mmCIF file with all atom_site columns, C-alpha atoms in Angstrom:
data_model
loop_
_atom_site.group_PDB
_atom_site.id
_atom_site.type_symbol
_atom_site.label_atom_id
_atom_site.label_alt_id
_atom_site.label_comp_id
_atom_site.label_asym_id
_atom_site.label_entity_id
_atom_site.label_seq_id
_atom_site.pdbx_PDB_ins_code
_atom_site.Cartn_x
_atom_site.Cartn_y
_atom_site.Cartn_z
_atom_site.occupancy
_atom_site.B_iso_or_equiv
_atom_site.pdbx_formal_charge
_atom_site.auth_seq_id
_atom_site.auth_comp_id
_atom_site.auth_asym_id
_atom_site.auth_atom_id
_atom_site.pdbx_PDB_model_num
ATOM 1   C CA . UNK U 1 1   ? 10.122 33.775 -92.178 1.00 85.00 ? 1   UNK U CA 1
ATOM 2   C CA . UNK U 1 2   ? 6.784  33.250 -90.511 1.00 91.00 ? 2   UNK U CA 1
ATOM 3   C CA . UNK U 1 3   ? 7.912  31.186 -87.834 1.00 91.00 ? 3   UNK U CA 1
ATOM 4   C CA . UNK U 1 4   ? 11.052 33.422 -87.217 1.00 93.00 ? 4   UNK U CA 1
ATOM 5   C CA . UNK U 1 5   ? 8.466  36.554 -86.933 1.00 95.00 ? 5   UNK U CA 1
ATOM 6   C CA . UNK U 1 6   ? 6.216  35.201 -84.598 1.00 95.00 ? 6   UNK U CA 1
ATOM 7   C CA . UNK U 1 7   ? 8.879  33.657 -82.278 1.00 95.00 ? 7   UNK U CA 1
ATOM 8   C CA . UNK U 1 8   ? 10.183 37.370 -82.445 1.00 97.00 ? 8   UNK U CA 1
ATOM 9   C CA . UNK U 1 9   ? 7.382  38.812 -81.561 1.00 98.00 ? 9   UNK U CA 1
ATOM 10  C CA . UNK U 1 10  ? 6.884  36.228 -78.341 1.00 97.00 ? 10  UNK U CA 1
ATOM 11  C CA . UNK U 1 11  ? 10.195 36.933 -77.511 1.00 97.00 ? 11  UNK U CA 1
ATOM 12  C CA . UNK U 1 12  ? 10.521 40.677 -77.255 1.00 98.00 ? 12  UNK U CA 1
ATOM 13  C CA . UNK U 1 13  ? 7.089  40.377 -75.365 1.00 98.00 ? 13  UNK U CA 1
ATOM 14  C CA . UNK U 1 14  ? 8.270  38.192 -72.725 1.00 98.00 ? 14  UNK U CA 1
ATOM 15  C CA . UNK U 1 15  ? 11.624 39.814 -72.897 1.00 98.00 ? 15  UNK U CA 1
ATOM 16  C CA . UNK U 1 16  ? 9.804  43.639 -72.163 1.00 98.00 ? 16  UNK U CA 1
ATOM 17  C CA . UNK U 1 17  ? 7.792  42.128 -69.388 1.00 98.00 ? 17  UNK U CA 1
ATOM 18  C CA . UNK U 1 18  ? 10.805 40.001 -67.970 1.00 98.00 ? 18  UNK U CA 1
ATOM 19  C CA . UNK U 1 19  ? 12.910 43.515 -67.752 1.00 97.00 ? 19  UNK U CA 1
ATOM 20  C CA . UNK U 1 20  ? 9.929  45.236 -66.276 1.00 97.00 ? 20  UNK U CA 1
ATOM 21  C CA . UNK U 1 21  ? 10.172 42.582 -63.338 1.00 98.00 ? 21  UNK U CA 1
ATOM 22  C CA . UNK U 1 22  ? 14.001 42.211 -62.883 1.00 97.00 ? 22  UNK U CA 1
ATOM 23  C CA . UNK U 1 23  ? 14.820 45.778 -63.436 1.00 96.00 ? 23  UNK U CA 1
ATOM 24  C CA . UNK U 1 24  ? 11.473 47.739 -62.446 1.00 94.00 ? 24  UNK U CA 1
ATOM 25  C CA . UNK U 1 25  ? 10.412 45.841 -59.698 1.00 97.00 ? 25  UNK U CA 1
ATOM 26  C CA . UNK U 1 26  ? 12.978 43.897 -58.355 1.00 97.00 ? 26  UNK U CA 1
ATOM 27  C CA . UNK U 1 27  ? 15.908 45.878 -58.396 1.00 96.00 ? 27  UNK U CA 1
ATOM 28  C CA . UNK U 1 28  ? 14.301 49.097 -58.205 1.00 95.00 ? 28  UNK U CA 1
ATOM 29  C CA . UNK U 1 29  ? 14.316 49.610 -54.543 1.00 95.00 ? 29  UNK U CA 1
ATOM 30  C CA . UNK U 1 30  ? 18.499 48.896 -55.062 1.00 94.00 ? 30  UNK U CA 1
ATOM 31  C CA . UNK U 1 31  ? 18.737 51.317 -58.066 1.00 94.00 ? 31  UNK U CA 1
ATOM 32  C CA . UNK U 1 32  ? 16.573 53.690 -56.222 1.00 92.00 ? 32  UNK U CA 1
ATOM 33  C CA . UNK U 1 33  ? 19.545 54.008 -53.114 1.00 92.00 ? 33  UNK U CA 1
ATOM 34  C CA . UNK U 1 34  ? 21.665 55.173 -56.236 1.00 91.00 ? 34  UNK U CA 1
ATOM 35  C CA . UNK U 1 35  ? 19.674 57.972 -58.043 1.00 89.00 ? 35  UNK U CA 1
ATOM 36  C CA . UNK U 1 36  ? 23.160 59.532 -59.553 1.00 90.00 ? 36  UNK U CA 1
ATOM 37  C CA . UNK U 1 37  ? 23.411 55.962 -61.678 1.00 91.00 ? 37  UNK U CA 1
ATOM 38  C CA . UNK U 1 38  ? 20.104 56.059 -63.457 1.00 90.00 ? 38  UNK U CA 1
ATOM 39  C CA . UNK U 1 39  ? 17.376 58.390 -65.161 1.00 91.00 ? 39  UNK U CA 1
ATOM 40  C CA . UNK U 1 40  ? 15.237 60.408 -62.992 1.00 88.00 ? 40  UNK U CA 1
ATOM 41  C CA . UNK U 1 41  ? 11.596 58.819 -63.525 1.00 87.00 ? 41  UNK U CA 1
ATOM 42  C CA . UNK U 1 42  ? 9.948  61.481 -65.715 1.00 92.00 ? 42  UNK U CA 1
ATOM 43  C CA . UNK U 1 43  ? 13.531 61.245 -67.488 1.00 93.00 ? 43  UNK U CA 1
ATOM 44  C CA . UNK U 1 44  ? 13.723 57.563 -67.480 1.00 90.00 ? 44  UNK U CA 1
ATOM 45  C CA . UNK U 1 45  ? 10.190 57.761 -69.279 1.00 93.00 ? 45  UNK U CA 1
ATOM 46  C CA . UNK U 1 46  ? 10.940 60.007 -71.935 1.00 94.00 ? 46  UNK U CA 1
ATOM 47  C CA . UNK U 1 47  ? 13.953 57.471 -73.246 1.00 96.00 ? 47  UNK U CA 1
ATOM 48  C CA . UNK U 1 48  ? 11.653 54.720 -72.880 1.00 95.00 ? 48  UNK U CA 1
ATOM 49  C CA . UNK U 1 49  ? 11.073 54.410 -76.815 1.00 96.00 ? 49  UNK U CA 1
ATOM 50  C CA . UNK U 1 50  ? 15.126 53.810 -76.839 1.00 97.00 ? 50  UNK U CA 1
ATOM 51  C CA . UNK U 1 51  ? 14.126 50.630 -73.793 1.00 96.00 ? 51  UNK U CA 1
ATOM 52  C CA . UNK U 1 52  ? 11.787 49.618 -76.272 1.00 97.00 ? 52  UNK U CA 1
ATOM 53  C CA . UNK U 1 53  ? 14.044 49.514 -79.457 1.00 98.00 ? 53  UNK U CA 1
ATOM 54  C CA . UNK U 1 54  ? 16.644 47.779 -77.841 1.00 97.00 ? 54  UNK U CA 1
ATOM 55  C CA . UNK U 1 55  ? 14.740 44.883 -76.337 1.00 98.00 ? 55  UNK U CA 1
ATOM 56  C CA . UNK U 1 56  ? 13.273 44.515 -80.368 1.00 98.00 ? 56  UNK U CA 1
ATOM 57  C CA . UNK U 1 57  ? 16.538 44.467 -81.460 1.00 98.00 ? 57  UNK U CA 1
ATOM 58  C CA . UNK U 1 58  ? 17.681 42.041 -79.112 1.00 98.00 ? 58  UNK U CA 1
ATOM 59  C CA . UNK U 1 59  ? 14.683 39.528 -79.496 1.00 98.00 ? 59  UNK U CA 1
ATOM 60  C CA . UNK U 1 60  ? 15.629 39.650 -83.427 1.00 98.00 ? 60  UNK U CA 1
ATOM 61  C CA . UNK U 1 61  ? 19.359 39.039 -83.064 1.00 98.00 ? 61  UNK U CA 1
ATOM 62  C CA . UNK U 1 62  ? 18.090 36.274 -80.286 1.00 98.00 ? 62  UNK U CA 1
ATOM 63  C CA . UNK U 1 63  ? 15.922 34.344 -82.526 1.00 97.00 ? 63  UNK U CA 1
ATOM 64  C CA . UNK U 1 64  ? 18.516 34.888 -85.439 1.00 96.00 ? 64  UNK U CA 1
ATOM 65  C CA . UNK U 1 65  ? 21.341 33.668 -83.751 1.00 96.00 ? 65  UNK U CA 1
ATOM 66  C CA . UNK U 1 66  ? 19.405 30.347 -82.015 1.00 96.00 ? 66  UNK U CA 1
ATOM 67  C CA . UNK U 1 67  ? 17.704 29.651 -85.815 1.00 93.00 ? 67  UNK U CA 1
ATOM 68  C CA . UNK U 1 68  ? 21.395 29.746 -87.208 1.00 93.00 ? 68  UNK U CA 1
ATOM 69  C CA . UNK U 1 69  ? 22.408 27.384 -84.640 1.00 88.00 ? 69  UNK U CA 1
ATOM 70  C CA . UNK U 1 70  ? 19.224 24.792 -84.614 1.00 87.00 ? 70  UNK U CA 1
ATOM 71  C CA . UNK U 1 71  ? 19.998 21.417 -83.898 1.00 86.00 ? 71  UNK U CA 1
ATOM 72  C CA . UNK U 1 72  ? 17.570 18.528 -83.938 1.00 84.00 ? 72  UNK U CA 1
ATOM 73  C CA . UNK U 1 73  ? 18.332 17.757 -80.389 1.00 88.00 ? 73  UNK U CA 1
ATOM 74  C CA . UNK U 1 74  ? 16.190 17.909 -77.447 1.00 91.00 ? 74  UNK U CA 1
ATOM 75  C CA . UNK U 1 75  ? 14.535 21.229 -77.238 1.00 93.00 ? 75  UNK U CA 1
ATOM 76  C CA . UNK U 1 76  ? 14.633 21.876 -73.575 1.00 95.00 ? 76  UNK U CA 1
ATOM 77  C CA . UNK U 1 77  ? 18.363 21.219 -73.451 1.00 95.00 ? 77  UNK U CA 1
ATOM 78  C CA . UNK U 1 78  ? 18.613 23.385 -76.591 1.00 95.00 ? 78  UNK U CA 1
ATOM 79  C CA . UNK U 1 79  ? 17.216 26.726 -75.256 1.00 96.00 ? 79  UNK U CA 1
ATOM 80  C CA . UNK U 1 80  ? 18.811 26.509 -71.492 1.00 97.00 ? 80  UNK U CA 1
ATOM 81  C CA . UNK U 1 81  ? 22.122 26.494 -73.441 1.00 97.00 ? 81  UNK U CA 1
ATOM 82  C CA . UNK U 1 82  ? 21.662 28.982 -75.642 1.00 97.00 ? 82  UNK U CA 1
ATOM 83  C CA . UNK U 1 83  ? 20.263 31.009 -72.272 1.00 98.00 ? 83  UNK U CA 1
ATOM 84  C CA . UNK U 1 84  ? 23.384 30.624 -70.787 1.00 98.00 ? 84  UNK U CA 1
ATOM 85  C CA . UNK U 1 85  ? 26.032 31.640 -73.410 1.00 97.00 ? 85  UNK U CA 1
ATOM 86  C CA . UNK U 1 86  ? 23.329 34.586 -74.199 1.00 98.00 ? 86  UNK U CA 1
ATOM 87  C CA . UNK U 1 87  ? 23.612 35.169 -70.467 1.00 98.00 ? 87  UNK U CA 1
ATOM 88  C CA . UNK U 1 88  ? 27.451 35.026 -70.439 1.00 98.00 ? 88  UNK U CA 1
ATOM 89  C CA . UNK U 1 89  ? 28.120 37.014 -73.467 1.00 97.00 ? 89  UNK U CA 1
ATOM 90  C CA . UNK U 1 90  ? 25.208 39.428 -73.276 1.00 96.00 ? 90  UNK U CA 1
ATOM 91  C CA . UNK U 1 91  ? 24.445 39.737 -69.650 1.00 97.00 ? 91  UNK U CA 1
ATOM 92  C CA . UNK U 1 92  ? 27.799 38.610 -66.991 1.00 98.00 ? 92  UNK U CA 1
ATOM 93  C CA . UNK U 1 93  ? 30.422 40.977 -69.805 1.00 97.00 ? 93  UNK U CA 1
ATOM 94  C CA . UNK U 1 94  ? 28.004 44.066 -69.206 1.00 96.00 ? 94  UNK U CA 1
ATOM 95  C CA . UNK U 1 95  ? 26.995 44.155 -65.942 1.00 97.00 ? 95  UNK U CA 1
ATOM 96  C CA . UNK U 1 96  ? 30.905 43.514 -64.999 1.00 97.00 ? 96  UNK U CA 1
ATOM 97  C CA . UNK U 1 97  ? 31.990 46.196 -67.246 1.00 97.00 ? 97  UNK U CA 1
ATOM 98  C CA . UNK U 1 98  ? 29.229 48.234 -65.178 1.00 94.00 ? 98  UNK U CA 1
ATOM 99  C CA . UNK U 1 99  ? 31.253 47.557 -62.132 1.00 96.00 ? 99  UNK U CA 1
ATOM 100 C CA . UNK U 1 100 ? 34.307 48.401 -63.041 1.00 97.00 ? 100 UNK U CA 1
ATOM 101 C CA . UNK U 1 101 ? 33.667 52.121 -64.571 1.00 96.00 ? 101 UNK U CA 1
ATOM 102 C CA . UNK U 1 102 ? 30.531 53.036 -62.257 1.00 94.00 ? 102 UNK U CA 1
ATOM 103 C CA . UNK U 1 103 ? 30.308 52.900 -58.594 1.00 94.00 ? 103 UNK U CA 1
ATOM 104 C CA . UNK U 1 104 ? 27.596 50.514 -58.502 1.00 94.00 ? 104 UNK U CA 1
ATOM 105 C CA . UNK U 1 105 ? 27.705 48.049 -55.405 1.00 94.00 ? 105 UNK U CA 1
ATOM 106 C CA . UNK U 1 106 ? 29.087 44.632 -55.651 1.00 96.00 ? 106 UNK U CA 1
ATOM 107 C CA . UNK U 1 107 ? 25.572 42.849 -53.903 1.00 96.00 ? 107 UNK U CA 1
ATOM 108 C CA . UNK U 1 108 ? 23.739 45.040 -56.589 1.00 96.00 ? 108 UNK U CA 1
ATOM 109 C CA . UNK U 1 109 ? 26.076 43.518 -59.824 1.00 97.00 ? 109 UNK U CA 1
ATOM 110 C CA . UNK U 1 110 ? 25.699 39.737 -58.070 1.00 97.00 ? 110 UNK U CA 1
ATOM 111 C CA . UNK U 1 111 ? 21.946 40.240 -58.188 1.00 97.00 ? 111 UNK U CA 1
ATOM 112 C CA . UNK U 1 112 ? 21.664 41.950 -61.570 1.00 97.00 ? 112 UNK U CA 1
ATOM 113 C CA . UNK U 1 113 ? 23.865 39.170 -63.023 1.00 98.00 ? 113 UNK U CA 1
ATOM 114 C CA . UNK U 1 114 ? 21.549 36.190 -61.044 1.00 98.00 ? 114 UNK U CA 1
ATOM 115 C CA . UNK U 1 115 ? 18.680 37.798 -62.075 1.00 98.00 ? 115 UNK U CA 1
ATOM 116 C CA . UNK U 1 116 ? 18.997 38.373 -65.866 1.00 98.00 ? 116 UNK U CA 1
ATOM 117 C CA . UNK U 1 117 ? 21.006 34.530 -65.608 1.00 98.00 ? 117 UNK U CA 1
ATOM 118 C CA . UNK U 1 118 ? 16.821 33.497 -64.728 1.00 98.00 ? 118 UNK U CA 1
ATOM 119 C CA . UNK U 1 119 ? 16.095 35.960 -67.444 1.00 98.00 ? 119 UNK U CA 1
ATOM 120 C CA . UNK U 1 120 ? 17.830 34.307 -69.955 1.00 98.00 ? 120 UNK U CA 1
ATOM 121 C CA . UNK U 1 121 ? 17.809 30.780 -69.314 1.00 98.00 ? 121 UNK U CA 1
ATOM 122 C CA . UNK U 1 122 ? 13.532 31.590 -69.474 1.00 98.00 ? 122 UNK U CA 1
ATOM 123 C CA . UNK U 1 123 ? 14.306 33.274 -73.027 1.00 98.00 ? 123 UNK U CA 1
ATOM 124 C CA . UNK U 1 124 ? 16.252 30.699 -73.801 1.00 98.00 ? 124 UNK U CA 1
ATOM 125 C CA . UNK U 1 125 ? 13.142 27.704 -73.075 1.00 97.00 ? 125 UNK U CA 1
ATOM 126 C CA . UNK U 1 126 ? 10.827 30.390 -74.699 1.00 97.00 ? 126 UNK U CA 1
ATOM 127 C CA . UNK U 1 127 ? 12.934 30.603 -77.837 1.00 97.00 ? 127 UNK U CA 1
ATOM 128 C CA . UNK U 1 128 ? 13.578 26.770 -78.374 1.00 96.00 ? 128 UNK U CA 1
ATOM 129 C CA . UNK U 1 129 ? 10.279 26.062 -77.609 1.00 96.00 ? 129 UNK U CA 1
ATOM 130 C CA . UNK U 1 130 ? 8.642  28.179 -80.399 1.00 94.00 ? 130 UNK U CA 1
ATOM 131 C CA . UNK U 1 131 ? 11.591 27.651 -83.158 1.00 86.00 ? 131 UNK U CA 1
ATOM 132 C CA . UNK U 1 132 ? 11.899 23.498 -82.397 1.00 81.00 ? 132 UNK U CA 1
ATOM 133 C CA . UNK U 1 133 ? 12.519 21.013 -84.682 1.00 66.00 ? 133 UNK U CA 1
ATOM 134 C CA . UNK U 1 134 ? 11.421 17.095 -84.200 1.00 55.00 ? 134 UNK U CA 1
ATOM 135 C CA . UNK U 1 135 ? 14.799 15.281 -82.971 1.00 51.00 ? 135 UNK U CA 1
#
């Protein structure tokens, strides 16, 4: 349970800051060109708490689901994997769901989904590397 906190804890850290990057620095400037799509920034703010719960509970279903699924194979190998179905079921299914009920541009979907793809394939390393086993 120790090990499984801590790892949590890294990885809803890295997780927040990794989110603050993609989505509040890199793609700001694209969702700023569509202000009818997202919060208002004093809005945005006061639903942060929400931002923050989410990421939590996503770093705990994260670690759950990769400690469930532990192999004693190479770590490295281990975690990019795991980044990538994450990244498929978590990441490619929402932000294409986002495209086809909001008008959201198609270069600003293929950037979201290549972004968080970097996103979770670093979540993934981060993950395996704190919860490995010896092969």
């Amino acid at each position: 349970m120790k090990k499984m906190g801590i790892t949590v804890i890294v990885v809803f850290l890295v997780c927040t800051v990794l989110n603050f990057v993609v989505h509040g620095v890199l793609l700001a400037p694209s969702y700023q060109q569509m202000p009818q799509l997202v919060r208002a920034e004093q809005d945005a703010q006061s639903h942060f708490p929400f931002m923050l719960l989410a990421f939590l509970v996503f770093s705990v279903a994260f670690v759950w689901i990769y400690a469930r699924g532990l192999e004693a194979k190479p770590w490295v190998g281990q975690g990019l994997r795991y980044g990538l179905a994450i990244w498929l079921i978590a990441s490619v299914s929402r932000y294409l769901i986002y495209f086809a009920v909001q008008p959201w541009s198609g270069s600003v979907v293929a950037l979201q989904i290549g972004l968080e793809l970097i996103m979770m394939l670093l979540l993934g390393i981060t993950v395996a590397a704190l919860y490995r086993k010896p092969a």
